Coordinates of C-alpha atoms in Angstrom, one line a residue:
M1 CA 128.5 125.0 298.3
D2 CA 129.6 121.4 298.8
I3 CA 132.8 121.8 296.8
T4 CA 134.3 118.4 297.9
I5 CA 131.1 116.5 297.2
F6 CA 130.7 118.1 293.8
V7 CA 134.3 117.1 292.8
V8 CA 134.2 113.5 294.3
Q9 CA 130.8 112.6 293.0
G10 CA 131.7 113.8 289.5
R11 CA 134.9 111.7 289.5
D12 CA 133.2 108.6 290.8
K13 CA 130.4 108.8 288.4
A14 CA 132.7 109.1 285.4
L15 CA 135.3 106.6 286.5
L16 CA 132.8 104.0 287.5
Y17 CA 132.2 102.9 283.9
G18 CA 134.9 104.9 282.1
D19 CA 138.4 106.3 282.4
Y20 CA 140.0 109.7 282.7
S21 CA 139.3 110.4 279.0
T22 CA 135.6 109.8 279.7
Y23 CA 135.7 112.2 282.7
H24 CA 137.5 114.8 280.5
T25 CA 134.7 114.6 277.9
Q26 CA 132.0 114.9 280.6
C27 CA 133.6 117.9 282.2
S28 CA 133.7 119.6 278.8
K29 CA 130.0 119.1 278.2
R30 CA 129.1 120.2 281.8
L31 CA 131.3 123.2 281.4
L32 CA 129.5 124.3 278.2
S33 CA 126.2 123.8 279.9
C34 CA 127.3 125.8 282.9
R35 CA 128.4 128.7 280.7
A36 CA 125.1 128.6 278.9
K37 CA 123.3 128.9 282.2
I38 CA 125.4 131.9 283.1
G39 CA 125.1 133.4 279.6
I40 CA 128.8 133.7 278.7
V41 CA 128.9 131.3 275.8
T42 CA 130.8 132.5 272.8
K43 CA 128.4 132.7 269.8
N44 CA 129.1 130.8 266.6
R45 CA 131.6 132.6 264.4
G46 CA 131.9 135.2 267.2
K47 CA 135.2 136.7 268.3
F48 CA 136.7 135.1 271.3
H49 CA 137.3 137.3 274.3
K50 CA 139.5 136.3 277.2
P51 CA 137.3 135.9 280.3
E52 CA 138.0 138.2 283.1
R53 CA 138.8 137.0 286.6
L54 CA 135.7 136.2 288.7
T55 CA 134.9 138.4 291.6
A56 CA 133.3 137.7 294.9
E57 CA 130.2 139.7 293.9
Q58 CA 129.6 137.4 290.9
I59 CA 129.8 134.3 293.1
G60 CA 127.5 135.9 295.7
A61 CA 124.9 136.6 292.9
N62 CA 125.1 133.2 291.2
R63 CA 126.6 130.1 292.6
E64 CA 127.1 128.6 289.1
Y65 CA 130.3 130.6 289.0
V66 CA 131.8 128.2 291.6
H67 CA 130.9 125.2 289.4
L68 CA 132.4 127.0 286.4
L69 CA 135.8 127.2 288.1
L70 CA 135.6 123.7 289.5
L71 CA 134.7 122.2 286.1
A72 CA 137.5 124.1 284.4
S73 CA 140.0 122.8 286.9
E74 CA 138.7 119.3 286.8
R75 CA 138.7 119.2 283.0
A76 CA 142.4 120.2 283.0
W77 CA 143.2 117.7 285.7
A78 CA 141.3 114.9 283.9
Q79 CA 143.3 115.6 280.7
A80 CA 146.6 115.3 282.6
M81 CA 145.6 112.1 284.2
S82 CA 144.4 110.7 280.9
M83 CA 147.8 111.4 279.3
K84 CA 149.6 109.9 282.3
S85 CA 147.5 106.7 282.2
S86 CA 148.0 106.3 278.5
H87 CA 151.8 106.3 278.9
A88 CA 151.7 104.0 282.0
S89 CA 152.0 100.9 279.9
D90 CA 155.0 102.1 278.0
D91 CA 158.3 100.4 278.8
K92 CA 160.2 103.7 278.7
G93 CA 157.6 105.5 280.8
L94 CA 156.9 109.2 280.4
N95 CA 159.1 111.1 278.0
S96 CA 160.0 114.8 278.5
H97 CA 157.4 116.1 276.1
A98 CA 154.6 114.1 277.7
R99 CA 155.6 115.1 281.2
S100 CA 155.8 118.8 280.2
H101 CA 152.3 118.6 278.7
I102 CA 151.0 117.0 281.8
V103 CA 152.6 119.6 284.0
S104 CA 151.1 122.4 281.9
R105 CA 147.6 120.9 282.3
L106 CA 148.0 120.6 286.0
T107 CA 149.3 124.2 286.1
K108 CA 146.1 125.3 284.4
A109 CA 144.0 123.4 286.9
T110 CA 145.9 125.0 289.7
R111 CA 145.2 128.5 288.4
A112 CA 141.5 127.8 288.3
A113 CA 141.5 126.4 291.8
E114 CA 143.5 129.3 293.2
E115 CA 141.2 131.8 291.5
L116 CA 138.2 130.1 293.3
V117 CA 140.1 130.4 296.7
E118 CA 140.7 134.1 296.0
A119 CA 137.1 134.8 295.1
L120 CA 135.7 133.0 298.1
G121 CA 138.2 134.7 300.4
A122 CA 135.9 137.8 300.6
T123 CA 133.2 136.0 302.6
D124 CA 131.1 139.1 303.0
E125 CA 130.6 139.6 299.3
S126 CA 130.7 135.9 298.2
G127 CA 128.5 134.6 301.0
A128 CA 130.8 131.7 301.6
S129 CA 131.1 130.0 305.0
T130 CA 134.2 128.9 306.8
T131 CA 133.7 125.4 305.6
D132 CA 133.4 126.5 302.0
V133 CA 136.7 128.5 302.2
L134 CA 138.5 125.5 303.8
E135 CA 137.2 123.1 301.2
A136 CA 138.4 125.4 298.4
K137 CA 141.8 125.8 300.0
A138 CA 142.1 122.0 300.5
Y139 CA 141.1 121.3 296.9
A140 CA 143.6 123.9 295.6
A141 CA 146.3 122.4 297.7
M142 CA 145.6 118.9 296.4
I143 CA 145.7 120.0 292.7
R144 CA 148.9 122.0 293.4
A145 CA 150.4 118.9 295.1
A146 CA 149.6 116.8 292.0
M147 CA 151.5 119.3 289.9
C148 CA 154.5 119.3 292.2
F149 CA 154.4 115.5 292.2
E150 CA 154.8 115.4 288.4
K151 CA 157.6 118.0 288.7
H152 CA 159.3 115.7 291.3
N153 CA 159.4 118.7 293.7
W154 CA 158.9 116.4 296.7
E155 CA 159.2 119.1 299.4
A156 CA 156.5 121.3 297.9
C157 CA 154.4 118.3 297.2
L158 CA 154.5 117.1 300.8
H159 CA 153.6 120.6 302.1
N160 CA 150.6 120.9 299.9
Y161 CA 149.4 117.3 300.6
A162 CA 149.9 118.0 304.3
T163 CA 147.7 121.1 304.0
A164 CA 145.0 119.0 302.3
W165 CA 145.3 116.3 305.0
I166 CA 145.0 118.7 307.9
V167 CA 141.9 120.5 306.4
Y168 CA 140.1 117.3 305.4
S169 CA 140.8 115.6 308.7
A170 CA 139.4 118.7 310.5
L171 CA 136.3 118.6 308.3
Q172 CA 135.8 114.9 308.9
S173 CA 136.0 115.2 312.7
S174 CA 133.5 118.1 312.7
T175 CA 131.0 116.8 310.1
K176 CA 131.5 113.0 310.5
T177 CA 131.2 112.5 306.7
D178 CA 132.7 109.5 305.0
I179 CA 133.5 111.3 301.8
Y180 CA 136.5 113.0 303.5
K181 CA 137.6 109.7 305.0
E182 CA 137.6 108.0 301.6
L183 CA 139.5 111.0 300.0
L184 CA 142.1 110.8 302.8
S185 CA 142.7 107.0 302.7
E186 CA 142.6 106.5 298.9
T187 CA 144.3 109.6 297.5
I188 CA 146.1 111.8 300.1
D189 CA 147.6 109.2 302.5
P190 CA 149.5 107.1 299.8
S191 CA 150.8 110.4 298.2
I192 CA 152.1 111.7 301.6
R193 CA 153.8 108.3 302.3
Y194 CA 155.5 108.3 298.8
A195 CA 156.6 111.9 299.1
A196 CA 158.0 111.3 302.6
Y197 CA 159.8 108.2 301.3
Q198 CA 161.4 110.3 298.6
L199 CA 162.5 112.8 301.3
K200 CA 164.1 109.9 303.3
T201 CA 161.6 110.1 306.1
P202 CA 161.6 106.9 308.3
R203 CA 158.8 104.5 307.8
T204 CA 158.2 104.4 311.5
T205 CA 156.9 108.0 311.4
P206 CA 153.0 107.9 311.1
I207 CA 151.2 109.9 308.5
P208 CA 149.6 112.3 311.1
A209 CA 153.0 113.2 312.4
I210 CA 154.4 113.8 308.9
A211 CA 151.3 116.0 308.0
R212 CA 151.6 118.1 311.2
K213 CA 155.3 118.7 310.7
A214 CA 154.9 119.7 307.0
F215 CA 151.8 121.9 307.5
P216 CA 152.6 125.5 306.8
E217 CA 151.7 127.2 310.1
S218 CA 152.7 130.6 308.7
D219 CA 149.3 130.9 307.1
S220 CA 147.5 132.4 310.1
A221 CA 144.1 132.6 308.4
L222 CA 144.2 128.9 307.5
V223 CA 145.4 127.9 311.0
E224 CA 142.5 130.0 312.6
N225 CA 139.9 128.4 310.4
V226 CA 141.2 124.9 311.2
N227 CA 141.2 125.6 314.9
Q228 CA 137.6 126.7 314.7
L229 CA 136.6 123.2 313.4
D230 CA 139.0 121.0 315.5
P231 CA 141.4 122.7 317.9
A232 CA 143.2 119.4 318.6
I233 CA 144.2 118.6 315.0
L234 CA 147.2 120.9 315.0
K235 CA 148.5 120.1 318.5
Q236 CA 151.9 118.5 318.5
A237 CA 151.2 115.1 320.1
D238 CA 153.5 112.2 320.7
A239 CA 154.4 110.0 317.7
S240 CA 152.6 107.1 319.3
Q241 CA 149.3 109.0 319.2
D242 CA 146.9 109.1 316.3
A243 CA 145.9 112.7 315.4
K244 CA 142.5 111.7 314.3
G245 CA 141.3 110.4 317.6
G246 CA 144.1 110.5 320.2
E247 CA 144.3 106.7 320.2
T248 CA 147.5 105.1 321.4
I249 CA 149.4 103.4 318.5
P250 CA 151.1 100.2 319.6
Q251 CA 154.9 100.0 319.3
T252 CA 155.1 96.2 319.6
L253 CA 153.0 93.1 318.6
T254 CA 152.8 90.0 320.6
W255 CA 151.8 86.6 319.1
R256 CA 152.3 83.1 320.6
S257 CA 154.7 84.4 323.3
R258 CA 156.7 86.3 320.7
E259 CA 157.0 90.0 320.9
V260 CA 158.3 92.0 317.9
K261 CA 158.7 95.7 317.4
I262 CA 156.5 97.4 314.8
E263 CA 158.8 99.5 312.7
D264 CA 156.3 100.4 310.0
A265 CA 153.9 103.3 310.8
Q266 CA 151.1 101.9 308.5
I267 CA 151.3 98.5 310.2
A268 CA 151.1 100.2 313.6
E269 CA 148.1 102.3 312.7
A270 CA 146.3 99.3 311.2
W271 CA 147.0 97.2 314.3
A272 CA 145.7 99.9 316.5
A273 CA 142.5 99.9 314.4
V274 CA 142.3 96.1 314.9
I275 CA 142.5 96.5 318.7
K276 CA 139.8 99.1 318.7
A277 CA 137.6 96.9 316.4
K278 CA 138.0 94.0 318.8
E279 CA 136.6 96.1 321.7
T280 CA 133.8 97.4 319.5
L281 CA 132.9 93.8 318.4
S282 CA 132.7 92.6 322.0
E283 CA 130.3 95.4 323.0
K284 CA 128.1 94.8 319.9
I285 CA 127.9 91.0 320.5
K286 CA 126.7 91.5 324.1
E287 CA 123.8 93.7 322.9
I288 CA 122.5 91.3 320.2
D289 CA 120.3 88.4 321.0
D290 CA 121.5 84.9 320.4
D291 CA 118.7 84.2 317.9
H292 CA 119.7 87.0 315.6
H293 CA 122.6 85.3 313.8
F294 CA 122.7 87.6 310.8
E295 CA 123.0 90.7 312.9
K296 CA 125.8 89.1 314.9
A297 CA 127.6 88.2 311.6
A298 CA 127.2 91.7 310.4
A299 CA 129.0 93.0 313.5
Y300 CA 132.2 91.2 312.2
D301 CA 132.5 93.4 309.1
E302 CA 134.5 96.1 310.8
I303 CA 137.1 93.8 312.3
L304 CA 137.4 91.9 309.1
A305 CA 138.1 95.2 307.2
T306 CA 140.7 96.4 309.7
T307 CA 142.5 93.1 309.7
G308 CA 142.5 93.1 305.9
D309 CA 144.1 96.6 306.0
A310 CA 146.8 95.3 308.4
V311 CA 147.5 92.4 306.1
D312 CA 147.9 94.7 303.1
A313 CA 150.1 97.1 305.1
T314 CA 152.4 94.2 306.1
K315 CA 152.6 92.8 302.6
T316 CA 153.5 96.3 301.3
A317 CA 156.3 96.7 303.8
I318 CA 157.7 93.3 303.0
D319 CA 157.6 94.0 299.2
E320 CA 159.4 97.4 299.8
L321 CA 162.2 95.7 301.8
R322 CA 162.6 93.0 299.1
A323 CA 162.8 95.7 296.4
E324 CA 165.6 97.3 298.4
G325 CA 167.5 94.0 298.3
V326 CA 167.0 93.1 302.0
G327 CA 167.5 89.4 302.6
S328 CA 165.3 87.0 304.6
G329 CA 168.0 86.8 307.3
D330 CA 167.8 90.5 308.1
P331 CA 166.2 91.2 311.5
R332 CA 163.7 93.7 310.0
M333 CA 162.5 91.0 307.5
Q334 CA 162.2 88.4 310.2
S335 CA 160.1 90.8 312.4
L336 CA 157.9 91.5 309.4
Q337 CA 157.4 87.8 308.7
I338 CA 156.3 87.2 312.3
T339 CA 154.0 90.3 312.0
R340 CA 152.6 88.9 308.7
T341 CA 151.8 85.5 310.3
A342 CA 150.1 87.3 313.3
V343 CA 147.9 89.6 311.2
N344 CA 146.9 86.8 308.8
Y345 CA 146.1 84.5 311.7
E346 CA 144.0 87.3 313.2
M347 CA 142.1 87.9 309.9
V348 CA 141.4 84.2 309.2
S349 CA 140.4 83.7 312.8
W350 CA 137.6 86.3 312.6
R351 CA 136.5 84.8 309.3
I352 CA 136.0 81.5 311.0
G353 CA 134.2 83.2 313.9
R354 CA 131.7 84.8 311.5
N355 CA 131.1 81.4 309.8
R356 CA 130.5 79.8 313.3
V357 CA 127.9 82.6 314.0
L358 CA 126.1 81.9 310.8
T359 CA 125.8 78.2 311.4
G360 CA 123.7 78.8 314.5
S361 CA 123.9 78.0 318.2
D362 CA 126.4 75.3 319.2
D363 CA 128.1 75.7 315.9
G364 CA 125.1 74.2 314.1
A365 CA 125.1 71.0 316.0
A366 CA 121.5 71.4 317.2
E367 CA 118.9 70.4 314.6
R368 CA 117.1 73.7 314.1
Y369 CA 115.7 74.9 310.9
G370 CA 114.5 78.4 311.8
H371 CA 111.0 79.8 311.3
G372 CA 108.8 78.9 308.4
R373 CA 107.3 82.3 308.4
R374 CA 109.0 85.6 307.6
R375 CA 109.9 87.7 310.6
R376 CA 107.2 90.2 311.4
N377 CA 107.6 93.9 311.7
K378 CA 108.4 95.0 315.2
A379 CA 105.7 97.7 315.0
K380 CA 103.0 95.2 314.1
A381 CA 104.3 92.5 316.5
K382 CA 102.8 94.2 319.5
D383 CA 99.3 94.3 318.1
E384 CA 99.1 91.0 316.3
P385 CA 98.6 87.8 318.3
L386 CA 101.3 85.1 318.0
K387 CA 100.7 82.4 315.4
D388 CA 101.9 78.9 315.3
E389 CA 105.1 78.5 313.3
R390 CA 104.6 76.1 310.5
E391 CA 107.2 73.4 309.8
L392 CA 109.5 73.9 306.9
P393 CA 109.1 71.6 303.9
T394 CA 111.8 69.0 303.2
S395 CA 113.2 70.9 300.3
K396 CA 113.9 74.0 302.5
K397 CA 115.4 71.9 305.2
L398 CA 117.8 70.3 302.7
H399 CA 118.7 73.8 301.5
K400 CA 119.6 74.9 305.0
F401 CA 121.8 71.8 305.5
K402 CA 123.5 72.7 302.2
E403 CA 124.2 76.2 303.5
K404 CA 125.7 74.8 306.7
V405 CA 127.9 72.4 304.8
A406 CA 129.2 75.3 302.7
L407 CA 130.0 77.2 305.8
Y408 CA 131.9 74.2 307.3
D409 CA 133.8 73.8 304.1
G410 CA 134.8 77.5 304.2
T411 CA 135.9 77.1 307.8
L412 CA 138.1 74.0 306.9
Q413 CA 139.7 76.0 304.0
N414 CA 140.5 78.8 306.4
L415 CA 142.1 76.4 308.9
Q416 CA 144.2 75.0 306.1
T417 CA 145.3 78.6 305.3
I418 CA 146.4 79.0 308.9
K419 CA 148.4 75.8 308.7
E420 CA 150.3 77.1 305.7
L421 CA 151.4 80.4 307.4
P422 CA 155.1 80.7 308.2
G423 CA 156.0 79.4 311.7
V424 CA 152.7 77.6 312.4
A425 CA 153.9 74.1 311.6
A426 CA 156.9 74.4 314.1
D427 CA 154.5 75.3 316.9
E428 CA 153.4 71.9 318.2
E429 CA 150.7 73.2 320.6
L430 CA 149.1 75.4 317.9
A431 CA 149.4 72.6 315.3
A432 CA 147.6 70.1 317.6
K433 CA 144.9 72.7 318.3
L434 CA 144.3 73.3 314.6
D435 CA 144.2 69.5 313.9
A436 CA 141.6 69.1 316.7
S437 CA 139.6 72.0 315.2
V438 CA 139.7 70.4 311.8
K439 CA 138.3 67.2 313.1
Y440 CA 135.6 69.1 315.1
F441 CA 134.3 70.9 312.0
E442 CA 134.6 67.8 309.9
A443 CA 132.4 66.0 312.4
L444 CA 129.8 68.9 312.2
S445 CA 129.9 68.7 308.4
N446 CA 129.3 65.0 308.4
L447 CA 126.5 65.4 310.9
S448 CA 124.7 67.9 308.6
I449 CA 125.1 65.5 305.7
A450 CA 123.8 62.6 307.7
R451 CA 120.7 64.6 308.7
S452 CA 120.0 65.4 305.0
H453 CA 120.3 61.7 304.2
A454 CA 117.9 60.9 307.0
L455 CA 115.4 63.4 305.6
V456 CA 115.3 61.7 302.2
G457 CA 115.1 58.2 303.8
N458 CA 118.7 57.0 303.4
V459 CA 118.9 56.0 307.1
T460 CA 121.8 53.5 306.5
N461 CA 124.0 56.3 305.1
A462 CA 123.0 58.6 307.9
L463 CA 124.0 55.9 310.5
A464 CA 127.4 55.5 308.8
L465 CA 128.1 59.2 308.7
I466 CA 127.1 59.7 312.3
N467 CA 129.3 56.9 313.4
H468 CA 132.2 58.5 311.5
S469 CA 131.4 61.9 313.1
L470 CA 131.5 60.4 316.6
K471 CA 134.9 59.0 315.9
L472 CA 136.2 62.4 314.6
S473 CA 134.8 64.2 317.7
E474 CA 136.5 61.7 320.0
Q475 CA 139.8 62.2 318.2
A476 CA 139.3 66.0 318.5
S477 CA 138.6 65.7 322.2
S478 CA 141.8 63.7 322.8
Q479 CA 144.0 66.1 320.7
M480 CA 142.6 69.5 321.9
P481 CA 145.0 71.0 324.4
D482 CA 143.5 72.3 327.6
L483 CA 143.5 76.1 326.9
A484 CA 141.6 78.8 328.7
N485 CA 138.9 80.4 326.4
D486 CA 136.5 83.2 327.1
P487 CA 133.0 81.8 326.7
T488 CA 131.3 85.2 326.7
G489 CA 133.6 86.7 324.0
P490 CA 133.0 86.8 320.2
L491 CA 133.5 83.5 318.4
N492 CA 136.8 83.0 316.5
V493 CA 139.0 80.1 315.6
D494 CA 139.4 78.9 319.2
V495 CA 137.1 75.9 320.0
S496 CA 136.6 75.1 323.6
A497 CA 136.8 71.6 325.0
E498 CA 133.3 72.0 326.3
S499 CA 131.9 72.4 322.8
I500 CA 133.7 69.2 321.7
A501 CA 132.3 67.3 324.7
N502 CA 128.8 68.6 323.9
L503 CA 129.1 67.4 320.3
S504 CA 130.3 64.0 321.4
A505 CA 127.3 63.6 323.8
L506 CA 124.9 64.7 321.0
L507 CA 126.5 62.3 318.5
T508 CA 126.3 59.4 321.0
G509 CA 122.5 59.9 321.3
E510 CA 122.1 60.3 317.6
L511 CA 124.0 57.1 316.9
Q512 CA 121.7 55.1 319.2
R513 CA 118.6 56.6 317.7
H514 CA 119.6 55.9 314.2
R515 CA 120.6 52.4 315.0
A516 CA 117.0 51.8 316.2
I517 CA 115.7 53.5 313.0
V518 CA 117.9 51.3 310.8
H519 CA 116.8 48.2 312.7
I520 CA 113.1 49.0 312.2
D521 CA 113.7 49.9 308.6
N522 CA 115.4 46.5 308.0
I523 CA 112.5 44.6 309.5
R524 CA 110.1 46.6 307.4
K525 CA 112.0 45.8 304.3
E526 CA 112.1 42.1 305.1
E527 CA 108.3 42.0 305.6
I528 CA 107.7 43.8 302.4
A529 CA 110.1 41.4 300.6
K530 CA 108.2 38.4 302.0
A531 CA 104.9 39.9 300.9
H532 CA 106.1 40.5 297.4
S533 CA 107.6 37.0 297.1
G534 CA 104.4 35.2 298.3
S535 CA 106.0 33.7 301.4
A536 CA 104.1 35.9 303.8
P537 CA 102.4 34.1 306.7
S538 CA 98.7 33.5 306.7
A539 CA 98.2 36.2 309.2
A540 CA 98.9 38.7 306.5
K541 CA 95.8 37.5 304.7
V542 CA 93.6 38.0 307.7
P543 CA 91.6 41.3 307.6
L544 CA 93.1 44.2 309.6
V545 CA 90.0 44.4 311.9
E546 CA 90.8 40.8 313.1
R547 CA 94.5 41.5 313.9
L548 CA 94.5 44.9 315.5
Y549 CA 96.8 43.6 318.2
D550 CA 99.6 43.2 315.7
Y551 CA 101.8 46.2 314.5
P552 CA 101.7 46.3 310.7
I553 CA 105.5 46.2 310.0
G554 CA 105.0 46.0 306.2
G555 CA 102.4 48.7 306.2
V556 CA 98.7 48.6 306.1
D557 CA 96.9 47.0 303.2
L558 CA 93.9 49.2 302.8
A559 CA 92.3 46.7 300.4
N560 CA 92.1 44.1 303.3
V561 CA 90.6 46.1 306.1
V562 CA 87.5 43.9 306.5
E563 CA 86.3 40.7 304.7
F564 CA 83.6 41.6 302.2
P565 CA 81.3 40.0 301.4
P566 CA 81.4 38.3 304.8
K567 CA 81.5 34.5 305.1
R568 CA 79.7 32.3 307.6
A569 CA 81.9 31.6 310.6
L570 CA 81.4 30.4 314.2
I571 CA 81.6 33.2 316.7
P572 CA 80.9 33.3 320.4
V573 CA 77.4 34.7 321.1
K574 CA 75.4 35.1 324.3
P575 CA 77.8 33.4 326.8
I576 CA 75.5 33.7 329.8
F577 CA 72.6 32.1 327.9
L578 CA 74.7 29.2 326.9
D579 CA 76.0 28.8 330.5
V580 CA 72.5 28.5 331.7
A581 CA 71.7 26.1 328.9
W582 CA 74.5 23.8 330.1
N583 CA 72.2 22.7 332.9
Y584 CA 69.4 21.8 330.6
I585 CA 71.1 20.3 327.5
G586 CA 72.7 16.9 327.5
Y587 CA 76.0 17.4 325.8
P588 CA 78.2 14.5 324.7
G589 CA 80.5 13.5 327.5
K590 CA 78.4 15.2 330.1
D591 CA 77.8 13.3 333.5
P592 CA 74.8 10.9 333.0
L593 CA 73.6 11.6 336.5
A594 CA 73.3 15.3 335.7
A595 CA 71.6 14.5 332.5
S596 CA 69.0 12.2 334.3
D597 CA 68.4 15.0 336.8
V598 CA 67.7 17.4 334.0
K599 CA 65.3 14.9 332.4
A600 CA 63.5 14.4 335.6
Q601 CA 62.9 18.1 335.8
S602 CA 60.7 18.0 332.7
T603 CA 57.6 17.3 334.9
P604 CA 56.9 19.5 337.9
T605 CA 55.5 16.8 340.1
A606 CA 58.4 14.4 339.7
A607 CA 60.8 17.2 340.2
G608 CA 59.1 18.1 343.5
Q609 CA 59.1 14.6 344.8
Q610 CA 62.7 14.0 343.8
A611 CA 63.7 17.3 345.5
E612 CA 62.1 16.1 348.7
Q613 CA 63.6 12.6 348.6
K614 CA 67.1 13.5 347.6
P615 CA 68.0 17.0 348.7
E616 CA 71.7 16.1 348.9
E617 CA 71.9 15.4 345.1
K618 CA 70.8 19.0 344.3
Q619 CA 73.9 20.4 346.0
S620 CA 76.2 18.1 343.9
A621 CA 74.9 19.4 340.6
K622 CA 77.7 20.4 338.1
R623 CA 78.3 24.1 337.7
G624 CA 78.3 25.9 334.3
W625 CA 81.1 27.6 332.3
F626 CA 81.1 30.9 334.2
G627 CA 80.1 29.5 337.6
F628 CA 76.4 30.1 337.2
G629 CA 74.0 27.4 338.5
R630 CA 70.3 27.0 338.5
S631 CA 68.3 29.5 340.4

């Protein structure tokens, strides 16, 4: 029958965009529609007849009768809550007439809910299951508890809320549905805590223990039905155990070698949830690959939610003590202040850890931009061949640097929040660690900004920022105390000395590289300036094809690749031919003897006689340019 889902969804849908008055109007319309479906609508100008009590046979024949009773109860409850919220802003609060009217509406809602429980009790005729009967009893107990709440009958209020708490907890443990968990945390738990406070119950008593103690075990049918769903829910456990899961609730809290006793039950339960969330986070981080940064960041959601609950519980406890007139020198207040610092430090620490995960490996120090293509579907990845990843355009690279800088700024703001917590400034070791962490993340932020400047061509600004980042990392390395950190655990506010050393080594290499880039850029600018001013050397006017051995610092002039139209110029042609011609041509300055010998060679006979008479002179003939002689 889904009684709880029907009620909760109806309330959420109406209260999302409206108030209790809107919900009252919607219940009236739905109630009229439900009566029309059943066929019991009073005709126009017809005589009104008081409706008879519903029977189990009617519910077994038509389930709309269940919705009829639920809508009648919800309409009366919504009217009562609407009147209460309208008088909430009055200075005098609720007067006697308004309170009496509210109680009468809640009484009517209780009668409708109890009628539903009575009709569903005969399971054979109604066809209701054990879960349906339990949901109806829990809903009736919750409406009855609201009526007792307005009557200021705190003992009856606590008994009814305890019944609803036990039943809904058993349903949650058996069905694993979040709708029961939300109903418990948002509506029933605060009401139980307030009713117990009015009955002078100590704050150290957890809500599960209060609910088990106030639960009416005299109702044997209810106890039997609850035991069918969860036999352990009604067992009397120790006060340091949580009834929902048997988890040990811590009695003390240790932070920075200070141990304080947790006196508030809500803080103890919230801190137990934080400890459990830490273990869960460590297990999830080990299962996720290092490249899946967003999945790792999503694993931090649970611990951030639990630490937020611990912070809220601590603030509530401090506000309650202040309302009672407890001074800051009271031991209870001092313990709560230490607890407040510890839980806030824990929450901000995991925020910083999530930001570090989102920046990438090595806290974003490595220059990685991710993939240019969208991640493929795992089912298709097995069949399709791998494709080359294309490089991201400059605009997307700049956008990624902008996201990194935003994450670093958020981390720096969180570090400043930690510094402002009570007791942090007096801890010298912690203060030095936080100062070193601030310089470390400032260095990373400046490095990202420097790389964005280098992408757009401002290499001088990039060099200055990298130089500043290197100085910050060196200061962080000198200030960071030597503390033991778990390298395999989830990232948080703790920065290891190894991470700072790796950043310093990276910045040293980047500094040298950008110095070279700036030097080349300055030379290029000088050459371009000379070219524009007309004082460029004559080599710049030589065509590119004739000076391929020179690097074009000022860029390549594509209009001066070759000389066209070509001009006449002396060029070396046929060197071997000219070397042989050396022996036959009388060049100016050449030895006369060699020239006369060449002249004598003009006639074959004279040449033969001269060769016979002077064989020695042939050997003393002068060689050519490349060492070739006559053959």
